[in-house]
Amino acid sequence: MLIKLTGGTVYDPASGIDGQQQDIFIQDGRIVDAPTDGRPVDKEYDLRGKVVMSGAIDMHTHIGGGKGNIARTLLPEDHRADPVHRTQLTRSGTGHAMPSTYVAGYRYAEMGYTACFEPAVLPVNARQAHMEMGDTPIVDKGGYVMLGSDDFLLRMLTANKDQKAINDYVAWTLNAAKGIGIKVVNAGGINAFKFNQRKLDLDEQNSHYAVTPRQILQTLAKAVLELGITHPLHVHGCNLGVPGNVDTTLNTIQGVEGLPMHLTHIQFHSYGTEGDFKFSSGAAQIAEAINNNKNITADVGQILFGQTVTASGDNMRQHANHRFASPNKWVCMDIECDAGCGVVPFKYKDQNFVNALQWAIGLEIFLLVEDPWRIFLTTDHPNGAPFTSYPHLIRLLMDRSFRNDMLATIHPEAQKMTTLASIEREYTLNEIAIMTRAGAARIIGLKDRGALSAGNWADITVYTENADRQAMFSKPDYVFKDGELVVQNGEVVKVTWGTTHIVKPDYDLSIEKDLKPYFDKYLTMKLGNFKISDDEISEDGRGSLTAHPLRGVA
Amino acid sequence: MTEITEVPSPFCGIGTDDLAIHIDGVSLKVTANGCAVNSPAFELPIVDTAPRVAGQAVDLATAVAKAAELLRNTQQPVIGGCATDVNGMRALLALADKVGAVADTGNFNIARRNLLAMQDAGWMNTTLAEIKNRCDLLLIIGTVPEGFAPRFFERYLWTEDAMYLSDTSVREVIYLGKTPCGDASTSPSGKKAQALACADAELPDVVAVLSALIKKQPLQAQSVGGITVDDLQAVAEKLRTAKYSVVLWGAGTLAYDHAELTVQTICNIVKDINLQGTRCSGFPLGGKEGDQTANQVCGWTTGYPARVNFAKGYPEYDPFLYDSHTMLTNGEADALLWVQAFNANAKPPLTELPSIILGRSGMSFDKEPDVFIPVGTPGIDHAGHAYRLDNVVAIRLKKLRDSGLPSTAEVLHAIEQAL
């Protein structure tokens, strides 16, 4: 079937197209050149006056895995307030902070998103992450596999194993857990918490292993580069949420010594200690560091006001923050000599000084980082806010007067501590398209996604131009996934199943000679039973794997 | 005759995956690392393979059509048991969503003791590998782990090596409430576990006193439930001085009203110890034959644990109201579908309502159901996934033989399609 999208105003930064009127042709799921052989168009959509972008990509959203299910189980009251009815087409479920998987898939698609990446896949819990993502309809998915607090890596570092051996282990784990990138959460900190350390600075040693977070970050960043994994090491830094952590973050940037590194939910890592409340914005310093260090990318992890739940692998920091739990209940777990997790419900309040300033700090970072290819739109769903708040966030970025109106309503002392009112920048549609499409696809390493030129998969979102950007981005006119119309007027019209994006870096099989005895001796599962096979993803008849190319080996 | 090694078990809950099994046609024999739970469960012979309608053998299509007929136009069907693998539970929830049923896992009233505590205050828990490598003090409250899983101590405490203990026999084991059963809890060097026994009914008070001691509250009592406060004070001190203590409880044996309050007190003890300068983690022992699997899959599919009602067109969770047994007894249901793919000895609830049973081959009934469909056992007759009791690890179950028995998921999909 040949589909023609006629006359839309196209924003396709990957092809350098910034708001030009263009026709797009789709055949067999992909975008094709305009046919020259006179083939008839089977279906035409008149998109004159509409805005056309590729499907949006959320490069950091907690949509699958054990901590998410703990968060769901912990908060039945949150689900009761947002029941989702079954329809002829769609399954029932529940929404708000941590929605059921079906509802997450529908709601992402209904906002024009066509791919989501779970950033904290514990290798030992990867099956669950894939099973949950396998029950998330329409969108493509993938995950970053967590390393850095696993005992095997720390033992390797203590034993001064060479970089090649580390690379083999990283590649082995990535293959076994089926991810597209490597994530570090509070490098070594989750492990240190098990040894009763309650904080771990960048150059502080694990009390057992005599390894520092800086060493872990350097080693893993090098492994990612040398293995040719496109997505830079995805780093949740030390000292999340701690006033003064801006220095830690700046040191982390310097400490990686030019290697590619992605700093996630950087808002939570950009706090100073100035002012009467000893809590201030470090956004300007952070933005300057990002602007000056081309090896660094970041997503913001914007907070927005209201009830949510924070679900993180960082049980050290989550335990420290449990006293802020609202409602007052929380879960921490130590997990399988692999990692951990902490789930703490939060209610961010605009009249709370700290929360209000967190809100402003996130926006300052968005607006002060100059290159939209290196900063990404996230709320660290659900940690800063549920993903359903993205259209509101886009309006805050694109509409200065709206932003300043909102600023005028927050805690007055927080207003005094932010430069937000003086920042004139408004994001353009092209910049939004970079941040949520082209840039995201590039940084994750997705081939044939996030662009609208011929040869790409036809993941396409069509909006009606509207000065109210929140309204515009809440309800696309059309969403196409792999060339099929899945959403019309903001509602799902067809349920499809996206693919799971992975990379498969090579490794020396002899790493299993070290791993097998380690599994037998210390872990609770046989090595062979640990590795996820391809058919586990595809045997339900819906899932599939798409392996992306590696970069030329460095 | 073939032998398959490193076979994972869905039966024992602790994720044993070192079994060796001889396969001769459809006969299985556990030849290495069996136990009193796993060996009989794997070796159970296939008895019936044909579905039955009203007691008469029929083909699968006929049984499926009859099941669909019985479910069609019902107002409040209930789906009980829920003892199956991940794909089985996925299919079960899809069907429940479509027919507006209650989905209620078989042991929910036990799991509820943990869930109510967790949903009210949360907890700090750990998993099996952390116990294996770190635990230097195991406090066991109100249960006997070796009775639940015969290989628990062998696999997770008295191991040859542990990463952070030079000698695993230095681990200390204390039973609070129960006494050990046999010598499984005795260390390899011969050190017996300490036992502070009390009657089940006294356990809430005993745990409350321990909690008060941890919180350093003044106490007038000298003893509680036959245990001296001095002995409990010694337990509190050991928790404070251990490097990584684990407090294990089993909701299944806390068989009294409002046991969730005992669970909550235990969880608070763990939290308090973590605020007193050392580490401590809880460990809920329980959940086999698909209990955790049902709650996990229902969790991500609906947002709630596996006692939900889809009658209104969306999932509603009520840990008391949607008890399928009570609903059947009180006349609040109009059909029963019951799924038990693991245990041929389990009995469905007795009811006069139209009933459809998907059960393990060899299941016997006090009253023949309208429809009985023998299904394959996950991990024997087909591949699948099942959750271990610590909830984090989903094990990959293997297919061991070609029995021709359909999976739960296949049968439930077929029923859904036939509606």
Short mmCIF file of C-alpha atoms in Angstrom, two decimals, chain B residues 8-318:
data_model
loop_
_atom_site.label_atom_id
_atom_site.label_comp_id
_atom_site.label_asym_id
_atom_site.label_seq_id
_atom_site.Cartn_x
_atom_site.Cartn_y
_atom_site.Cartn_z
CA PRO B 8 14.90 -24.80 36.89
CA SER B 9 11.96 -25.66 39.12
CA PRO B 10 8.72 -23.69 39.33
CA PHE B 11 7.60 -25.79 42.31
CA CYS B 12 9.82 -24.93 45.29
CA GLY B 13 9.70 -21.16 45.03
CA ILE B 14 13.42 -20.73 45.72
CA GLY B 15 14.38 -21.03 42.10
CA THR B 16 16.39 -24.22 42.33
CA ASP B 17 17.94 -24.61 38.89
CA ASP B 18 20.50 -27.35 39.26
CA LEU B 19 18.24 -30.37 38.83
CA ALA B 20 19.21 -33.17 36.49
CA ILE B 21 16.29 -35.00 34.98
CA HIS B 22 16.19 -38.22 32.99
CA ILE B 23 13.55 -38.26 30.32
CA ASP B 24 12.16 -41.46 28.92
CA GLY B 25 9.27 -40.70 26.63
CA VAL B 26 6.98 -38.75 28.90
CA SER B 27 8.37 -40.22 32.12
CA LEU B 28 10.66 -38.01 34.18
CA LYS B 29 13.07 -38.98 36.90
CA VAL B 30 15.02 -36.46 38.98
CA THR B 31 18.55 -37.86 39.14
CA ALA B 32 20.40 -35.06 40.89
CA ASN B 33 19.59 -32.38 43.45
CA GLY B 34 15.98 -33.43 43.96
CA CYS B 35 14.07 -32.76 47.15
CA ALA B 36 10.80 -33.69 48.80
CA VAL B 37 9.02 -30.89 46.96
CA ASN B 38 10.60 -30.94 43.53
CA SER B 39 11.12 -34.63 42.81
CA PRO B 40 7.48 -35.74 43.19
CA ALA B 41 6.30 -32.63 41.34
CA PHE B 42 8.52 -33.36 38.34
CA GLU B 43 7.97 -37.12 38.40
CA LEU B 44 4.19 -37.09 38.59
CA PRO B 45 3.03 -39.25 35.68
CA ILE B 46 0.64 -38.00 33.04
CA VAL B 47 -2.73 -39.61 33.70
CA ASP B 48 -5.26 -37.96 31.44
CA THR B 49 -4.63 -36.02 28.30
CA ALA B 50 -8.18 -35.71 26.99
CA PRO B 51 -10.44 -32.83 28.00
CA ARG B 52 -13.85 -33.75 29.41
CA VAL B 53 -17.24 -32.13 29.14
CA ALA B 54 -19.71 -33.36 31.74
CA GLY B 55 -17.35 -36.22 32.46
CA GLN B 56 -17.14 -37.40 28.84
CA ALA B 57 -13.87 -37.29 26.93
CA VAL B 58 -13.98 -34.76 24.10
CA ASP B 59 -11.50 -33.06 21.84
CA LEU B 60 -9.96 -29.75 22.83
CA ALA B 61 -12.07 -27.71 20.42
CA THR B 62 -15.27 -29.08 21.90
CA ALA B 63 -14.12 -28.38 25.44
CA VAL B 64 -13.07 -24.85 24.50
CA ALA B 65 -16.40 -24.20 22.79
CA LYS B 66 -18.25 -25.42 25.87
CA ALA B 67 -16.12 -23.26 28.15
CA ALA B 68 -16.85 -20.23 26.00
CA GLU B 69 -20.55 -21.04 26.07
CA LEU B 70 -20.51 -21.20 29.87
CA LEU B 71 -18.72 -17.86 30.15
CA ARG B 72 -20.77 -16.05 27.51
CA ASN B 73 -23.41 -13.77 29.01
CA THR B 74 -22.26 -14.23 32.56
CA GLN B 75 -22.50 -11.17 34.82
CA GLN B 76 -19.80 -11.94 37.34
CA PRO B 77 -17.59 -14.89 36.56
CA VAL B 78 -14.64 -15.58 38.84
CA ILE B 79 -11.28 -16.91 37.76
CA GLY B 80 -9.48 -18.56 40.64
CA GLY B 81 -6.31 -20.50 41.19
CA CYS B 82 -4.18 -18.48 38.78
CA ALA B 83 -1.42 -21.05 39.23
CA THR B 84 0.39 -20.88 35.91
CA ASP B 85 3.34 -19.24 34.19
CA VAL B 86 3.71 -15.67 32.92
CA ASN B 87 2.10 -16.37 29.54
CA GLY B 88 -0.71 -18.29 31.22
CA MET B 89 -1.38 -15.36 33.53
CA ARG B 90 -1.24 -12.92 30.63
CA ALA B 91 -3.91 -14.95 28.86
CA LEU B 92 -5.94 -15.29 32.04
CA LEU B 93 -6.04 -11.52 32.54
CA ALA B 94 -6.92 -10.93 28.89
CA LEU B 95 -9.87 -13.27 29.29
CA ALA B 96 -10.88 -11.74 32.63
CA ASP B 97 -10.77 -8.29 31.03
CA LYS B 98 -12.98 -9.46 28.19
CA VAL B 99 -15.64 -11.28 30.25
CA GLY B 100 -15.59 -8.87 33.20
CA ALA B 101 -14.38 -11.47 35.67
CA VAL B 102 -12.73 -11.40 39.03
CA ALA B 103 -9.18 -12.71 38.82
CA ASP B 104 -8.09 -13.99 42.20
CA THR B 105 -4.93 -15.92 42.86
CA GLY B 106 -5.28 -19.03 45.03
CA ASN B 107 -3.11 -17.95 47.96
CA PHE B 108 -4.10 -14.30 47.97
CA ASN B 109 -5.32 -14.42 51.57
CA ILE B 110 -1.80 -15.39 52.56
CA ALA B 111 -0.08 -12.91 50.25
CA ARG B 112 -2.49 -10.26 51.57
CA ARG B 113 -0.75 -10.35 54.96
CA ASN B 114 2.35 -9.02 53.22
CA LEU B 115 0.60 -6.79 50.70
CA LEU B 116 -1.44 -4.89 53.28
CA ALA B 117 1.70 -4.20 55.29
CA MET B 118 3.64 -3.20 52.18
CA GLN B 119 0.86 -0.94 50.85
CA ASP B 120 0.54 0.75 54.22
CA ALA B 121 4.17 1.38 55.13
CA GLY B 122 6.53 -0.31 52.69
CA TRP B 123 9.55 -2.39 53.62
CA MET B 124 13.26 -2.99 53.14
CA ASN B 125 13.86 -6.40 51.66
CA THR B 126 16.58 -8.48 50.11
CA THR B 127 16.98 -11.40 47.72
CA LEU B 128 18.51 -14.86 47.85
CA ALA B 129 21.99 -14.06 46.52
CA GLU B 130 22.42 -11.29 49.09
CA ILE B 131 21.48 -13.75 51.83
CA LYS B 132 23.91 -16.27 50.42
CA ASN B 133 26.85 -13.87 50.36
CA ARG B 134 26.22 -11.39 53.17
CA CYS B 135 23.87 -12.72 55.81
CA ASP B 136 25.70 -13.14 59.13
CA LEU B 137 22.55 -13.35 61.26
CA LEU B 138 19.29 -14.91 60.16
CA LEU B 139 16.32 -14.24 62.40
CA ILE B 140 13.42 -16.49 61.41
CA ILE B 141 10.05 -15.36 62.70
CA GLY B 142 7.04 -17.66 62.91
CA THR B 143 8.02 -20.11 60.22
CA VAL B 144 10.25 -23.06 59.39
CA PRO B 145 12.06 -22.42 56.08
CA GLU B 146 13.23 -26.02 55.75
CA GLY B 147 9.61 -27.13 55.80
CA PHE B 148 8.74 -24.70 53.02
CA ALA B 149 11.79 -25.40 50.86
CA PRO B 150 13.88 -28.39 51.97
CA ARG B 151 17.05 -27.07 50.30
CA PHE B 152 16.83 -23.51 51.65
CA PHE B 153 19.71 -23.81 54.13
CA GLU B 154 21.85 -25.98 51.90
CA ARG B 155 21.59 -23.61 48.95
CA TYR B 156 21.63 -20.23 50.67
CA LEU B 157 23.23 -20.47 54.14
CA TRP B 158 25.59 -23.43 54.47
CA THR B 159 27.29 -22.85 51.16
CA GLU B 160 30.90 -23.69 50.60
CA ASP B 161 31.72 -20.06 49.89
CA ALA B 162 30.25 -16.65 50.51
CA MET B 163 31.77 -13.47 49.16
CA TYR B 164 31.84 -11.64 52.49
CA LEU B 165 32.14 -14.39 55.07
CA SER B 166 35.37 -16.29 55.43
CA ASP B 167 33.48 -19.24 56.87
CA THR B 168 29.76 -19.71 56.28
CA SER B 169 29.35 -21.78 59.42
CA VAL B 170 29.80 -18.62 61.51
CA ARG B 171 26.38 -17.45 60.44
CA GLU B 172 24.00 -17.29 63.35
CA VAL B 173 20.45 -18.61 63.01
CA ILE B 174 17.68 -17.76 65.48
CA TYR B 175 14.13 -19.10 65.33
CA LEU B 176 11.56 -16.88 66.98
CA GLY B 177 8.17 -18.55 67.40
CA LYS B 178 8.87 -21.97 65.90
CA THR B 179 11.50 -24.61 66.51
CA PRO B 180 13.68 -26.05 63.75
CA CYS B 181 12.59 -29.18 62.01
CA GLY B 182 15.49 -31.65 61.80
CA ASP B 183 19.08 -30.50 61.34
CA ALA B 184 18.85 -28.44 58.16
CA SER B 185 19.42 -25.26 60.16
CA THR B 186 22.43 -26.65 62.03
CA SER B 187 25.66 -25.21 60.69
CA PRO B 188 28.25 -27.46 59.00
CA SER B 189 30.39 -27.07 62.11
CA GLY B 190 27.57 -28.45 64.21
CA LYS B 191 26.29 -25.23 65.74
CA LYS B 192 22.57 -25.57 66.32
CA ALA B 193 20.16 -22.73 65.71
CA GLN B 194 18.86 -20.92 68.76
CA ALA B 195 15.11 -21.42 69.19
CA LEU B 196 12.82 -19.09 71.13
CA ALA B 197 9.51 -20.85 70.69
CA CYS B 198 6.05 -19.60 71.50
CA ALA B 199 2.46 -20.42 70.63
CA ASP B 200 1.31 -18.91 67.31
CA ALA B 201 -1.25 -16.81 69.16
CA GLU B 202 1.53 -15.22 71.23
CA LEU B 203 3.66 -14.28 68.25
CA PRO B 204 2.15 -10.78 67.75
CA ASP B 205 3.02 -9.90 71.35
CA VAL B 206 6.49 -11.41 71.08
CA VAL B 207 7.24 -9.44 67.92
CA ALA B 208 5.79 -6.28 69.49
CA VAL B 209 8.14 -6.66 72.46
CA LEU B 210 11.13 -7.18 70.17
CA SER B 211 10.09 -4.06 68.27
CA ALA B 212 9.84 -2.06 71.49
CA LEU B 213 13.30 -3.24 72.53
CA ILE B 214 14.72 -2.20 69.16
CA LYS B 215 13.11 1.20 69.62
CA LYS B 216 14.55 1.32 73.15
CA GLN B 217 11.15 1.74 74.71
CA PRO B 218 10.86 0.97 78.44
CA LEU B 219 9.12 -2.35 79.17
CA GLN B 220 7.53 -3.55 82.39
CA ALA B 221 7.04 -7.17 81.33
CA GLN B 222 9.68 -9.76 82.23
CA SER B 223 8.50 -12.32 79.69
CA VAL B 224 6.13 -12.65 76.80
CA GLY B 225 4.66 -15.85 75.36
CA GLY B 226 7.02 -17.89 77.54
CA ILE B 227 10.11 -16.07 76.19
CA THR B 228 12.04 -13.87 78.59
CA VAL B 229 12.49 -10.25 77.70
CA ASP B 230 16.20 -10.74 78.41
CA ASP B 231 16.35 -13.31 75.61
CA LEU B 232 14.60 -10.89 73.26
CA GLN B 233 16.95 -8.12 74.36
CA ALA B 234 19.83 -10.36 73.35
CA VAL B 235 18.21 -10.83 69.92
CA ALA B 236 17.87 -7.05 69.60
CA GLU B 237 21.55 -6.61 70.45
CA LYS B 238 22.55 -9.20 67.88
CA LEU B 239 20.53 -7.37 65.22
CA ARG B 240 22.32 -4.14 66.19
CA THR B 241 25.77 -5.68 65.99
CA ALA B 242 25.40 -7.89 62.93
CA LYS B 243 26.85 -6.56 59.68
CA TYR B 244 24.01 -7.72 57.48
CA SER B 245 21.20 -9.40 59.34
CA VAL B 246 18.17 -10.78 57.58
CA VAL B 247 14.78 -11.04 59.23
CA LEU B 248 12.79 -13.76 57.52
CA TRP B 249 9.10 -14.36 58.00
CA GLY B 250 6.56 -16.57 56.30
CA ALA B 251 3.11 -15.09 55.81
CA GLY B 252 1.72 -18.58 55.25
CA THR B 253 2.25 -19.63 58.83
CA LEU B 254 1.00 -16.40 60.40
CA ALA B 255 -2.45 -17.94 60.40
CA TYR B 256 -4.39 -15.57 62.60
CA ASP B 257 -6.53 -12.50 62.09
CA HIS B 258 -4.73 -9.28 61.19
CA ALA B 259 -1.40 -11.01 60.74
CA GLU B 260 -0.55 -8.04 58.48
CA LEU B 261 0.10 -6.10 61.69
CA THR B 262 2.74 -8.64 62.69
CA VAL B 263 4.29 -8.34 59.22
CA GLN B 264 4.27 -4.58 59.54
CA THR B 265 5.94 -4.75 62.95
CA ILE B 266 8.63 -7.03 61.50
CA CYS B 267 9.18 -4.62 58.60
CA ASN B 268 9.46 -1.73 61.03
CA ILE B 269 12.07 -3.61 63.05
CA VAL B 270 14.13 -3.89 59.86
CA LYS B 271 13.72 -0.18 59.09
CA ASP B 272 14.64 0.78 62.64
CA ILE B 273 17.83 -1.29 62.60
CA ASN B 274 18.86 0.47 59.41
CA LEU B 275 18.53 3.79 61.24
CA GLN B 276 20.75 2.56 64.06
CA GLY B 277 24.03 2.33 62.21
CA THR B 278 24.02 -1.06 60.58
CA ARG B 279 22.33 -2.94 57.79
CA CYS B 280 19.40 -5.30 58.03
CA SER B 281 16.96 -6.59 55.43
CA GLY B 282 13.63 -8.35 55.49
CA PHE B 283 12.85 -11.49 53.55
CA PRO B 284 9.28 -12.70 53.06
CA LEU B 285 9.40 -16.45 52.59
CA GLY B 286 6.48 -17.64 50.55
CA GLY B 287 5.11 -17.86 47.07
CA LYS B 288 5.36 -20.96 44.97
CA GLU B 289 3.35 -22.56 42.19
CA GLY B 290 2.72 -19.27 40.48
CA ASP B 291 1.76 -17.05 43.43
CA GLN B 292 4.40 -14.42 42.72
CA THR B 293 3.95 -14.83 38.99
CA ALA B 294 0.25 -14.04 39.27
CA ASN B 295 0.84 -10.95 41.39
CA GLN B 296 3.66 -9.69 39.19
CA VAL B 297 1.83 -10.07 35.89
CA CYS B 298 -1.37 -8.66 37.36
CA GLY B 299 0.73 -5.82 38.78
CA TRP B 300 1.99 -4.61 35.43
CA THR B 301 -1.22 -5.42 33.56
CA THR B 302 -3.64 -3.70 35.95
CA GLY B 303 -1.57 -1.77 38.48
CA TYR B 304 -2.78 -4.06 41.29
CA PRO B 305 -1.94 -7.44 42.82
CA ALA B 306 -3.95 -10.45 41.67
CA ARG B 307 -7.31 -9.90 43.28
CA VAL B 308 -9.06 -7.63 40.81
CA ASN B 309 -12.52 -7.33 39.36
CA PHE B 310 -13.01 -6.34 35.73
CA ALA B 311 -16.83 -6.25 35.92
CA LYS B 312 -17.03 -2.49 35.44
CA GLY B 313 -14.86 -2.58 32.35
CA TYR B 314 -11.72 -1.55 34.23
CA PRO B 315 -9.75 -3.25 37.00
CA GLU B 316 -10.81 -2.64 40.58
CA TYR B 317 -8.70 -3.92 43.44
CA ASP B 318 -10.09 -4.90 46.79
#
